[in-house]
Short mmCIF file of C-alpha atoms in Angstrom, two decimals:
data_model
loop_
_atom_site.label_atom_id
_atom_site.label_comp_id
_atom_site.label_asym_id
_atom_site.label_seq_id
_atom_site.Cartn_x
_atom_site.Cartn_y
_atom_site.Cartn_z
CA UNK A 1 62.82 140.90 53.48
CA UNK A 2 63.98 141.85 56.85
CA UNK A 3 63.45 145.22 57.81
CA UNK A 4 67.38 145.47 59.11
CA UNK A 5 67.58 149.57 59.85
CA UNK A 6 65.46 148.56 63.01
CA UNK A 7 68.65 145.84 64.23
CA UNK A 8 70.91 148.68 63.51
CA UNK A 9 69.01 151.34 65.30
CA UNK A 10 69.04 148.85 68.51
CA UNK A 11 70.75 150.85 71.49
CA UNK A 12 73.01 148.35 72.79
CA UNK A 13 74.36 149.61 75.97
CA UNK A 14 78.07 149.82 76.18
CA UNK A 15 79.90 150.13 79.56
CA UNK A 16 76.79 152.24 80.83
CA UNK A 17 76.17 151.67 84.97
CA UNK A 18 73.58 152.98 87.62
CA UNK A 19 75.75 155.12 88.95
CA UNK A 20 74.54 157.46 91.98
CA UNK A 21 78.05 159.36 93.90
CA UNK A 22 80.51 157.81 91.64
CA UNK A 23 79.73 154.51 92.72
CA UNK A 24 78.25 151.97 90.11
CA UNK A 25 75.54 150.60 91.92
CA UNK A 26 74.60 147.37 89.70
CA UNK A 27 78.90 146.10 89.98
CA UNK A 28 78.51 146.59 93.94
CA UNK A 29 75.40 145.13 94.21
CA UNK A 30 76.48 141.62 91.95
CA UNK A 31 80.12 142.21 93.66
CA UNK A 32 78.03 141.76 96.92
CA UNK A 33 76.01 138.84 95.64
CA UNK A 34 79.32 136.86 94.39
CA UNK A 35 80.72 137.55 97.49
CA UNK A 36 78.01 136.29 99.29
CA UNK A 37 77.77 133.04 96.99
CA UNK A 38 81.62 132.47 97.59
CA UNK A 39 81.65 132.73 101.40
CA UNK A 40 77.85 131.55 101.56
CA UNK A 41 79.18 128.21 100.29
CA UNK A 42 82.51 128.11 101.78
CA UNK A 43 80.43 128.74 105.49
CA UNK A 44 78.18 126.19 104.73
CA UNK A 45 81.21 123.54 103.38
CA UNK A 46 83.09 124.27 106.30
CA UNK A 47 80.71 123.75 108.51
CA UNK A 48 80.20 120.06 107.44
CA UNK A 49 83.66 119.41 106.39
CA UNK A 50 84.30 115.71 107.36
CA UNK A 51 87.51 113.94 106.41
CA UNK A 52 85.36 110.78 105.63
CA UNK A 53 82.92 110.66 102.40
CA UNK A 54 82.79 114.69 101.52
CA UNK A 55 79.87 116.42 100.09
CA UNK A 56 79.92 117.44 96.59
CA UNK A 57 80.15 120.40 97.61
CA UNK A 58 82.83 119.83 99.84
CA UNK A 59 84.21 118.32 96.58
CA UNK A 60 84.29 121.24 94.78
CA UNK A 61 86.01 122.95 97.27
CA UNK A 62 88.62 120.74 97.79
CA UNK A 63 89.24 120.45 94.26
CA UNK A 64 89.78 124.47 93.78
CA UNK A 65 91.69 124.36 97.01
CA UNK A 66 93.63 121.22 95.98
CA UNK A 67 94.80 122.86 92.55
CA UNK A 68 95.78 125.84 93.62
CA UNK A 69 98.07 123.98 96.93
CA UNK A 70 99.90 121.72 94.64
CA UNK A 71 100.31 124.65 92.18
CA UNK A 72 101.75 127.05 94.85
CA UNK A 73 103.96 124.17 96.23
CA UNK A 74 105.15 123.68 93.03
CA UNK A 75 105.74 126.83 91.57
CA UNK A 76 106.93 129.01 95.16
CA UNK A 77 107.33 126.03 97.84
CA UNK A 78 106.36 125.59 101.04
CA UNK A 79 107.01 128.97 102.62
CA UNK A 80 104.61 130.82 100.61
CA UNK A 81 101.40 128.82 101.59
CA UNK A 82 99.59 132.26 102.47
CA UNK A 83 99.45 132.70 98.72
CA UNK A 84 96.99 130.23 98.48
CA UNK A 85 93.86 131.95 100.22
CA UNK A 86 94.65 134.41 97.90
CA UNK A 87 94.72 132.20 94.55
CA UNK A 88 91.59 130.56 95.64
CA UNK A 89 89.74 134.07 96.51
CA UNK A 90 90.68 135.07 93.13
CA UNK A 91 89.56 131.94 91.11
CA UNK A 92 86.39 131.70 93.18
CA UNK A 93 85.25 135.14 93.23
CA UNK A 94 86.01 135.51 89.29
CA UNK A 95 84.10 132.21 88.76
CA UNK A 96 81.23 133.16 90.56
CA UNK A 97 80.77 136.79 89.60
CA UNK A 98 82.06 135.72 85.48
CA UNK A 99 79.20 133.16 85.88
CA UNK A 100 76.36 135.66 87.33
CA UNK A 101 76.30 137.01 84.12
CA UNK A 102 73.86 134.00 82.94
CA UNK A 103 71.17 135.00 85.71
CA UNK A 104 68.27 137.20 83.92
CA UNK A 105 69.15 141.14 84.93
CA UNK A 106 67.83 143.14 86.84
CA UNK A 107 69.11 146.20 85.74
CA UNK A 108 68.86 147.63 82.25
CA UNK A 109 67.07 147.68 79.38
CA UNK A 110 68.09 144.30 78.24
CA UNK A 111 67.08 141.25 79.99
CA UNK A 112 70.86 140.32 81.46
CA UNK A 113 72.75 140.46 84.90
CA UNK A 114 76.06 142.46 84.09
CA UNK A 115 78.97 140.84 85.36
CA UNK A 116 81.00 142.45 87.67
CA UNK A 117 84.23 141.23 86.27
CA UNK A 118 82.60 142.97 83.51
CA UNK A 119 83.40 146.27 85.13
CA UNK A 120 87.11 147.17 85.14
CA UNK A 121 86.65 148.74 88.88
CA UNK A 122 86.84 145.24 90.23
CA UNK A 123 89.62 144.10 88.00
CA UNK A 124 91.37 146.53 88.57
CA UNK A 125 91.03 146.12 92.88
CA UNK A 126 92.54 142.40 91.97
CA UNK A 127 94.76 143.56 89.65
CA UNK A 128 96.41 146.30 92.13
CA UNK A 129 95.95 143.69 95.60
CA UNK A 130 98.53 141.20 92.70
CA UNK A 131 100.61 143.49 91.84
CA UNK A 132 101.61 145.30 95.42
CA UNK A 133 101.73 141.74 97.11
CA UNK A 134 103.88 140.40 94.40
CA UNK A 135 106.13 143.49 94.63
CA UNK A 136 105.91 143.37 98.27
CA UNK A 137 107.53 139.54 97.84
CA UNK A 138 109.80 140.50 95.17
CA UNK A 139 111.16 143.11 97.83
CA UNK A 140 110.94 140.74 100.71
CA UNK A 141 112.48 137.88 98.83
CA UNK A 142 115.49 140.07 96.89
CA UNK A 143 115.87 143.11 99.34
CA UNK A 144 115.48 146.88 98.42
CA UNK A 145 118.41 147.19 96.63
CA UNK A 146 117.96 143.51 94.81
CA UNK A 147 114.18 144.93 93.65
CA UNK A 148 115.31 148.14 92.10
CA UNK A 149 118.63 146.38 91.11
CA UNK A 150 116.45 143.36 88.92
CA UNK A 151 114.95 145.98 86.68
CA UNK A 152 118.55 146.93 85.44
CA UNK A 153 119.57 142.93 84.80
CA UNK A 154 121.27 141.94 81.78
CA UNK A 155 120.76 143.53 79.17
CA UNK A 156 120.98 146.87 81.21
CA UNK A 157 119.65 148.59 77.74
CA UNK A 158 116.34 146.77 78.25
CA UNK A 159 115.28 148.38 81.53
CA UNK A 160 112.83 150.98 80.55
CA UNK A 161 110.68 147.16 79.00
CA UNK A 162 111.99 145.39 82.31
CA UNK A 163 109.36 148.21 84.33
CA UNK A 164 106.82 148.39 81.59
CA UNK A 165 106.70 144.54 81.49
CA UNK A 166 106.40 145.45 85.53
CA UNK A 167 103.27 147.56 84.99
CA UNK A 168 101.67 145.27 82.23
CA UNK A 169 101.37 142.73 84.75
CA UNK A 170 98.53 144.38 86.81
CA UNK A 171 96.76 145.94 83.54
CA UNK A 172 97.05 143.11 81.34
CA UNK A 173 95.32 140.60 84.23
CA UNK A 174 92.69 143.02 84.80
CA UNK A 175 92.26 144.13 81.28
CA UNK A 176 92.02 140.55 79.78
CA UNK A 177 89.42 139.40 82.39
CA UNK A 178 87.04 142.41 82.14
CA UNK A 179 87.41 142.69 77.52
CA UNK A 180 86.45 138.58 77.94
CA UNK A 181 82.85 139.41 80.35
CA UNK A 182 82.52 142.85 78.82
CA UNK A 183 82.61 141.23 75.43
CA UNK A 184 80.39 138.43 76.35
CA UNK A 185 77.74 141.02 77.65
CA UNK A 186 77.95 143.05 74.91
CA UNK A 187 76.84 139.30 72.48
CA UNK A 188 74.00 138.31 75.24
CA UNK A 189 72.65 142.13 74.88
CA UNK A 190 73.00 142.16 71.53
CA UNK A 191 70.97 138.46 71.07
CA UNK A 192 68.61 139.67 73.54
CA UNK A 193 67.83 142.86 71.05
CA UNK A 194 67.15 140.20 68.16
CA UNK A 195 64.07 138.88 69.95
CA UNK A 196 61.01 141.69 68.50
CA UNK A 197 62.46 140.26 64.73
CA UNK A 198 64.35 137.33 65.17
CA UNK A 199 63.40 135.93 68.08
CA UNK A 200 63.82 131.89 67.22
CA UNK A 201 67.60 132.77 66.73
CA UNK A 202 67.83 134.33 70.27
CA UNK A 203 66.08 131.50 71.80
CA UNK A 204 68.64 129.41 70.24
CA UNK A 205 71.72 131.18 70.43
CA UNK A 206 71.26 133.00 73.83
CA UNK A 207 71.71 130.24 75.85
CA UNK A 208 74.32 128.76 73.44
CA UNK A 209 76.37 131.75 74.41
CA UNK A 210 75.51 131.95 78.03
CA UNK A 211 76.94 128.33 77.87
CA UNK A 212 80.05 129.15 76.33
CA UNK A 213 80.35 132.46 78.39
CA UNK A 214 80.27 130.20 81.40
CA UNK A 215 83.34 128.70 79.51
CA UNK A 216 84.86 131.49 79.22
CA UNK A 217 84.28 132.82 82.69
CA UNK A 218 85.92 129.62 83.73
CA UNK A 219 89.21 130.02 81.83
CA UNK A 220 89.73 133.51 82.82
CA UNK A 221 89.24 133.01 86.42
CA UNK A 222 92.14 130.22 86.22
CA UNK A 223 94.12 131.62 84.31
CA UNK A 224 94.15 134.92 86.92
CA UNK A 225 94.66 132.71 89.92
CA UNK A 226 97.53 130.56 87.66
CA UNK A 227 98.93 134.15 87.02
CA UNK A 228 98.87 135.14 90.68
CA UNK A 229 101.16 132.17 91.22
CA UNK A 230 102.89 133.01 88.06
CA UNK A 231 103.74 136.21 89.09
CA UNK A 232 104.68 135.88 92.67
CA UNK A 233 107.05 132.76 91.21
CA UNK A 234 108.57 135.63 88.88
CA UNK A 235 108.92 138.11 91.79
CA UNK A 236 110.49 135.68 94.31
CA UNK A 237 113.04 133.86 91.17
CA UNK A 238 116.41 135.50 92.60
CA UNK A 239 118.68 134.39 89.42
CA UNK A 240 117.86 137.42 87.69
CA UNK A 241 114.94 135.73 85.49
CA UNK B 1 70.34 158.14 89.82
CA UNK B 2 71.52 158.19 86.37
CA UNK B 3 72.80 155.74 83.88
CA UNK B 4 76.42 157.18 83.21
CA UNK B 5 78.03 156.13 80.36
CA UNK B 6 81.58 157.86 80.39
CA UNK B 7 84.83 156.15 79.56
CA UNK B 8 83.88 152.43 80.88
CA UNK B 9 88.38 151.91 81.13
CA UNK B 10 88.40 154.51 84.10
CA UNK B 11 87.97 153.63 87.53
CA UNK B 12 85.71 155.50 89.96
CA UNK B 13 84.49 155.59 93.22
CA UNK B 14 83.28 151.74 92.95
CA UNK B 15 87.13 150.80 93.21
CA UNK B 16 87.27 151.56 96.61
CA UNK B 17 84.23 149.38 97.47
CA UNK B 18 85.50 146.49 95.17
CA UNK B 19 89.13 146.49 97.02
CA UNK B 20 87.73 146.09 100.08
CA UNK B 21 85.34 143.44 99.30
CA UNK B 22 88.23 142.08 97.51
CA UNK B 23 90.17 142.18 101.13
CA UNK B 24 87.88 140.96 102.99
CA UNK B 25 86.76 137.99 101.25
CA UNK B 26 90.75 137.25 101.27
CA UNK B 27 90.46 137.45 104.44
CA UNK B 28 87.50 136.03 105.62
CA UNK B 29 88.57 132.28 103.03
CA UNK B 30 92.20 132.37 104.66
CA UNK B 31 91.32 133.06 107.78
CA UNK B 32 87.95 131.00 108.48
CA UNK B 33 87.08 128.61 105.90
CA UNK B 34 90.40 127.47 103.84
CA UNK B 35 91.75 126.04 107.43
CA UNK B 36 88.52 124.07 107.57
CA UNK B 37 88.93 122.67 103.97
CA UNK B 38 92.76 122.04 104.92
CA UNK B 39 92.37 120.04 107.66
CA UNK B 40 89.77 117.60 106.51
CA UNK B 41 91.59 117.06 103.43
CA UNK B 42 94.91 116.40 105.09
CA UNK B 43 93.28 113.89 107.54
CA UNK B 44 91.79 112.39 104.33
CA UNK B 45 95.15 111.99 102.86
CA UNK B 46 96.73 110.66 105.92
CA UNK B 47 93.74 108.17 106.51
CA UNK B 48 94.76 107.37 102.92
CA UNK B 49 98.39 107.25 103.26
CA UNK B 50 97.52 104.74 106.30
CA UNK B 51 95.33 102.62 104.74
CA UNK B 52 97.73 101.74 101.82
CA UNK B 53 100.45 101.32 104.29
CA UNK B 54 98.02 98.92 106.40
CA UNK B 55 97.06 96.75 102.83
CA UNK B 56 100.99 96.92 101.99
CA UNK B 57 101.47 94.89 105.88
CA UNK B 58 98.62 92.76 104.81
CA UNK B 59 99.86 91.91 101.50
CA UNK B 60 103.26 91.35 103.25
CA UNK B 61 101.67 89.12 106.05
CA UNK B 62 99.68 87.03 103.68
CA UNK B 63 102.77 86.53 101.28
CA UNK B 64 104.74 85.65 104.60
CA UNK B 65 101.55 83.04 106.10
CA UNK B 66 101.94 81.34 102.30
CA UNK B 67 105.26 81.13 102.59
CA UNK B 68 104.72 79.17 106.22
CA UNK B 69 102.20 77.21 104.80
CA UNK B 70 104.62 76.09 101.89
CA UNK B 71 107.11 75.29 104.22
CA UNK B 72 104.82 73.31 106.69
CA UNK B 73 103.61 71.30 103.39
CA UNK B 74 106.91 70.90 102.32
CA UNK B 75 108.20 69.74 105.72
CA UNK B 76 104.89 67.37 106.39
CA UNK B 77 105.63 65.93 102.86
CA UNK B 78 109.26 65.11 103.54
CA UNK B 79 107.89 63.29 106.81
CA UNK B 80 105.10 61.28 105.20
CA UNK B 81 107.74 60.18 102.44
CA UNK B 82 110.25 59.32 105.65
CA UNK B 83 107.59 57.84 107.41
CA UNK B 84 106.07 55.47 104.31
CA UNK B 85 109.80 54.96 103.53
CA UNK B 86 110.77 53.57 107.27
CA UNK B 87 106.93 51.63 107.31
CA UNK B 88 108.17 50.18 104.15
CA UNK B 89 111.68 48.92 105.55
CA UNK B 90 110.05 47.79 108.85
CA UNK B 91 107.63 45.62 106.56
CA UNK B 92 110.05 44.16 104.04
CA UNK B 93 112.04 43.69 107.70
CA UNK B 94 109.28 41.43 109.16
CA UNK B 95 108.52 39.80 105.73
CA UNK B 96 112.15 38.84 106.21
CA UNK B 97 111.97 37.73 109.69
CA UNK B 98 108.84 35.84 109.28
CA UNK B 99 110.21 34.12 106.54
CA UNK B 100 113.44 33.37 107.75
CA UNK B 101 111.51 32.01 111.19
CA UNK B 102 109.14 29.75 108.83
CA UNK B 103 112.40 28.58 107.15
CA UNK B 104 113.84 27.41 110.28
CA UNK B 105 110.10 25.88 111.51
CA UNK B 106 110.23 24.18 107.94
CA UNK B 107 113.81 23.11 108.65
CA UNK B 108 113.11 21.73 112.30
CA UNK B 109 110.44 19.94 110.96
CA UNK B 110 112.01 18.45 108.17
CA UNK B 111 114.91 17.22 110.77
CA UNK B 112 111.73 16.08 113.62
CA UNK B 113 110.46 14.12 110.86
CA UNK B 114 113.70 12.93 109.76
CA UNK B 115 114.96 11.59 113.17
CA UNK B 116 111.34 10.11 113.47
CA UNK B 117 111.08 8.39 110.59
CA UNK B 118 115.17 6.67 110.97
CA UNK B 119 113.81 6.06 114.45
CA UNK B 120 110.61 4.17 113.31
CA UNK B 121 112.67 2.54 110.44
CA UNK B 122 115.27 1.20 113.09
CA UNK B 123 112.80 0.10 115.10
CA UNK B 124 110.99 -1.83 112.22
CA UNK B 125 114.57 -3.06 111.09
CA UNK B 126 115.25 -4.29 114.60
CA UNK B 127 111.58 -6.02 115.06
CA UNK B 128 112.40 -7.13 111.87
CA UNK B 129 115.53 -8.92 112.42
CA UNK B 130 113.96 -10.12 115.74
CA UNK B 131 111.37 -11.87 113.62
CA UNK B 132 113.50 -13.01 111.24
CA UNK B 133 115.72 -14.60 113.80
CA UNK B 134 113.14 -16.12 115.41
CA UNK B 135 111.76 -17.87 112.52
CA UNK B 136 115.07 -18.28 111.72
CA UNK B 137 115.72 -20.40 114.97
CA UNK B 138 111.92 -22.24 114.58
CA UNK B 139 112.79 -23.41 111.21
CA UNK B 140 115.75 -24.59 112.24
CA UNK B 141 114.33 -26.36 115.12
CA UNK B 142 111.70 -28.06 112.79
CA UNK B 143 114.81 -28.74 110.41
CA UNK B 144 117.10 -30.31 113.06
CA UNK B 145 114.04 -31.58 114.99
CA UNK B 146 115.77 -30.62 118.47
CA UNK B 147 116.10 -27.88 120.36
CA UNK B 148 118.55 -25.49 119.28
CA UNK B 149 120.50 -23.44 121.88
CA UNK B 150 119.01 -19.97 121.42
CA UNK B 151 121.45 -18.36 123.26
CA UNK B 152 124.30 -19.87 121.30
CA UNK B 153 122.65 -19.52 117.96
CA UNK B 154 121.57 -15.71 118.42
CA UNK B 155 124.61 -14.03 117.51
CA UNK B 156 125.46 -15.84 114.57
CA UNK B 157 121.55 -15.81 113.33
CA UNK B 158 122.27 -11.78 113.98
CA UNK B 159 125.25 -11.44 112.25
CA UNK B 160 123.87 -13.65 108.76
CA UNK B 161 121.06 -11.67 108.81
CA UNK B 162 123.41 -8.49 108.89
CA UNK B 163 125.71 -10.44 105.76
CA UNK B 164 122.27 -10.36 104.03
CA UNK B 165 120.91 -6.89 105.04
CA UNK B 166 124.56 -5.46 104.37
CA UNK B 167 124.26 -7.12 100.99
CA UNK B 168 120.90 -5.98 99.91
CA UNK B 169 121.89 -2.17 101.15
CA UNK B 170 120.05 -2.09 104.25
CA UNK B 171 121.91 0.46 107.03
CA UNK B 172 122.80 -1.64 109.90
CA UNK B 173 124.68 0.09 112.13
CA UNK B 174 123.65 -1.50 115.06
CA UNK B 175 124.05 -4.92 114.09
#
C-alpha cells in the first residue's frame, strides 16, 4: 500500500509570496508580464489594424472590444462609452494574468506560475478603481443629495443593507476572482506534490486542471467586466432601483 | 528576501503598484489602442452597411431590367400577333382580289367567246342561206330550163328559206 503520511506531510504553500519591503515581488513581476502581454498585443493589433480582412489577432480584439460596446450601449447608452476602455482593461488583464497561471513557475517550491489575480492586492486595485468610478457616476448621474438620498429609498428600514450591499460590491468582485485562481493554485500545487508517488495521476490530471483553470480564468474575467457594466448601470438607474 | 506567509486577505504595499498598473493600462487601451480597434471596425461595418445597400440597388435594378424585358416581350408579342393578323387580312384580301379579277377574266372570256361563236354561226347561217339560195335558183333554172330573174326571185328564195329555218328553230333575225 501507499505510504500516504508522506502526501499529508507535503507543504503546500498557501498565500505565501517573495516579499522584500512589503511588496510581493512574484504578483508584480506576473502583474508586469500580463500587462505587457495585454498592451504587447494590443500595440502590435493596432498597428496593423485594417478595416479589410483582419488578423486573427485583430479578431480577437475586436471580438472583446465588440462585446463589451454592445454591452455598454445596451446596458448605460451612448454617453457612457468611456466605460468601455475600462471593461475591456478589466476582461483582458484578468484573462491574461488568470491564464499565466498555466506557464511552469518560476518561483516556489512547486513547479507553477502564481497568478496574480491569485493575489487579492490586485483584486482589490480593480475592485476599489469599480467601485469609486461607479460611485463617482452614481454621484454625477443622481447629484450629492440624490447619492446619499438612494441609500435611504423605500423601505427606509433597509438602509443600513442598502450601504452594505454598497460595500459588497467592491469585496465580493475582488474576493470571487482571487478564491477562483487562489483555489485553482492551491489544486495545480497540490497535483504537482503527487508526482515523487503518484506521478501518472499528475501527468494526467495536471494539465486536465490547467485546462479547466483556463476555463475558469475565462468566466471570472467576464463576469468582472459584465459586473463593471452591471454596476455602473445600477449606479446611474435614477428610479430608485 | 523572505517568503512571508501572513494573512494572504490583507493588502500590502503591492496594492499601490497593482493600482497603478491597473491605471495605466486603462489608460494606455483607451487612450492609444481601443481608438485604433474602433475605427477599423466601424469602417468595417460601414463598408458592410454599404455593400448590402449596394446588392439591395442591384437586386432592385435587376428586378426592374426583368420587368422591362417582360414588357418589351410582351409588347413585341402583341406586334407580331398584329402584324401576322394584318399579313393574314392583306392575303385573304388579295386571294379575294385575284379571284374576283380571274372571275371577271373567266367572265369576259366566256362573253369574247360567246359573241365569237354567234358571230361565226351567223356568218355560217348567212353563207348558208347564200348557198342554199343559190342552188335554190340553179335548180330552178335546170327545172324551168330558162333563166330565172335572180333579182326578182332573191327575196322570196330568202324569205322560204327563213319559213323553213324559222320552222326547224334556227335564229334568224336578220332574215
Amino acid at each position: 500500500m501507499f505510504d500516504t503520511s508522506h502526501i499529508l506531510a507535503v507543504n503546500i504553500p498557501v498565500g505565501d509570496h517573495i516579499t522584500r519591503s512589503g511588496f510581493n515581488l512574484d504578483t508584480i513581476y506576473t502583474t508586469l508580464v500580463a500587462c505587457g502581454i495585454v498592451l504587447g498585443t494590443g500595440f502590435y493589433m493596432a498597428r496593423r489594424a485594417t478595416a479589410g480582412v483582419p488578423s486573427k489577432l485583430q479578431l480577437i480584439w475586436e471580438m472583446v472590444v465588440g462585446t463589451i460596446q454592445d454591452q455598454v450601449a445596451t446596458a448605460l447608452g451612448p454617453k457612457y462609452r468611456r466605460v468601455v476602455p475600462l471593461a475591456v482593461a478589466i476582461f483582458m488583464l484578468i484573462l491574461v494574468a488568470d491564464w499565466i497561471e498555466i506557464l511552469p513557475g518560476l518561483f516556489h517550491n512547486t513547479d507553477y506560475a502564481p497568478s496574480p489575480t491569485a493575489d487579492v492586492n490586485l483584486t482589490y486595485a480593480l475592485a476599489i478603481v469599480v467601485f469609486v468610478l461607479t460611485n463617482a457616476a452614481s454621484i454625477r448621474a443622481r447629484g450629492l443629495g440624490g447619492y446619499f438620498k438612494h441609500f435611504f429609498r423605500k423601505p427606509v428600514a433597509m438602509f443600513p443593507l442598502h450601504i452594505i450591499e454598497e460595500i459588497a460590491k467592491p469585496l465580493t468582485l475582488a474576493l470571487r476572482l482571487f478564491g477562483n485562481l487562489f483555489s485553482g493554485g492551491i489544486m495545480i500545487a497540490l497535483l504537482i506534490s503527487f508526482i515523487p508517488r503518484f506521478w501518472a495521476a499528475s501527468i494526467i490530471f495536471t494539465p486536465v486542471w490547467k485546462l479547466f483553470d483556463m476555463f475558469i480564468g475565462a468566466i471570472q474575467a467576464f463576469i468582472f467586466a459584465l459586473l463593471t457594466i452591471l454596476y455602473y448601470q445600477f449606479a446611474i438607474e435614477t428610479d430608485g432601483h | 528576501m523572505l517568503v512571508a506567509s501572513s494573512n494572504f486577505l490583507v493588502p500590502n504595499s503591492t496594492f499601490i503598484v497593482e493600482l497603478v498598473a491597473f491605471l495605466i493600462v486603462v489608460f494606455i487601451l483607451g487612450r492609444y489602442i481601443l481608438p485604433r480597434i474602433q475605427a477599423p471596425m466601424e469602417q468595417r461595418q460601414a463598408t458592410i452597411r454599404q455593400a448590402l445597400a449596394d446588392a439591395e440597388e442591384a437586386k432592385r435594378r435587376a428586378a426592374e431590367a426583368e420587368e422591362e424585358y417582360k414588357r418589351i416581350v410582351g409588347e413585341a408579342r402583341t406586334q407580331a400577333r398584329r402584324v401576322v393578323e394584318e399579313a393574314n387580312k392583306m392575303a385573304e384580301q388579295a386571294r379575294a382580289e385575284r379571284r374576283q379579277q380571274a372571275e371577271q377574266e373567266y367572265e369576259r372570256i366566256v362573253s369574247t367567246a360567246g359573241v365569237e361563236v354567234e358571230a361565226q354561226s351567223r356568218r355560217a347561217q348567212e353563207e348558208l342561206r347564200k348557198q342554199a339560195a343559190d342552188l335554190a335558183i340553179a335548180v330552178a333554172e335546170k327545172v324551168l330550163g330558162e333563166g330565172i330573174d335572180r333579182g326578182a326571185q332573191a327575196s322570196f328564195i330568202n324569205r322560204t328559206i327563213d319559213q323553213v329555218a324559222a320552222s326547224s328553230g334556227v335564229a334568224t333575225e336578220n332574215a
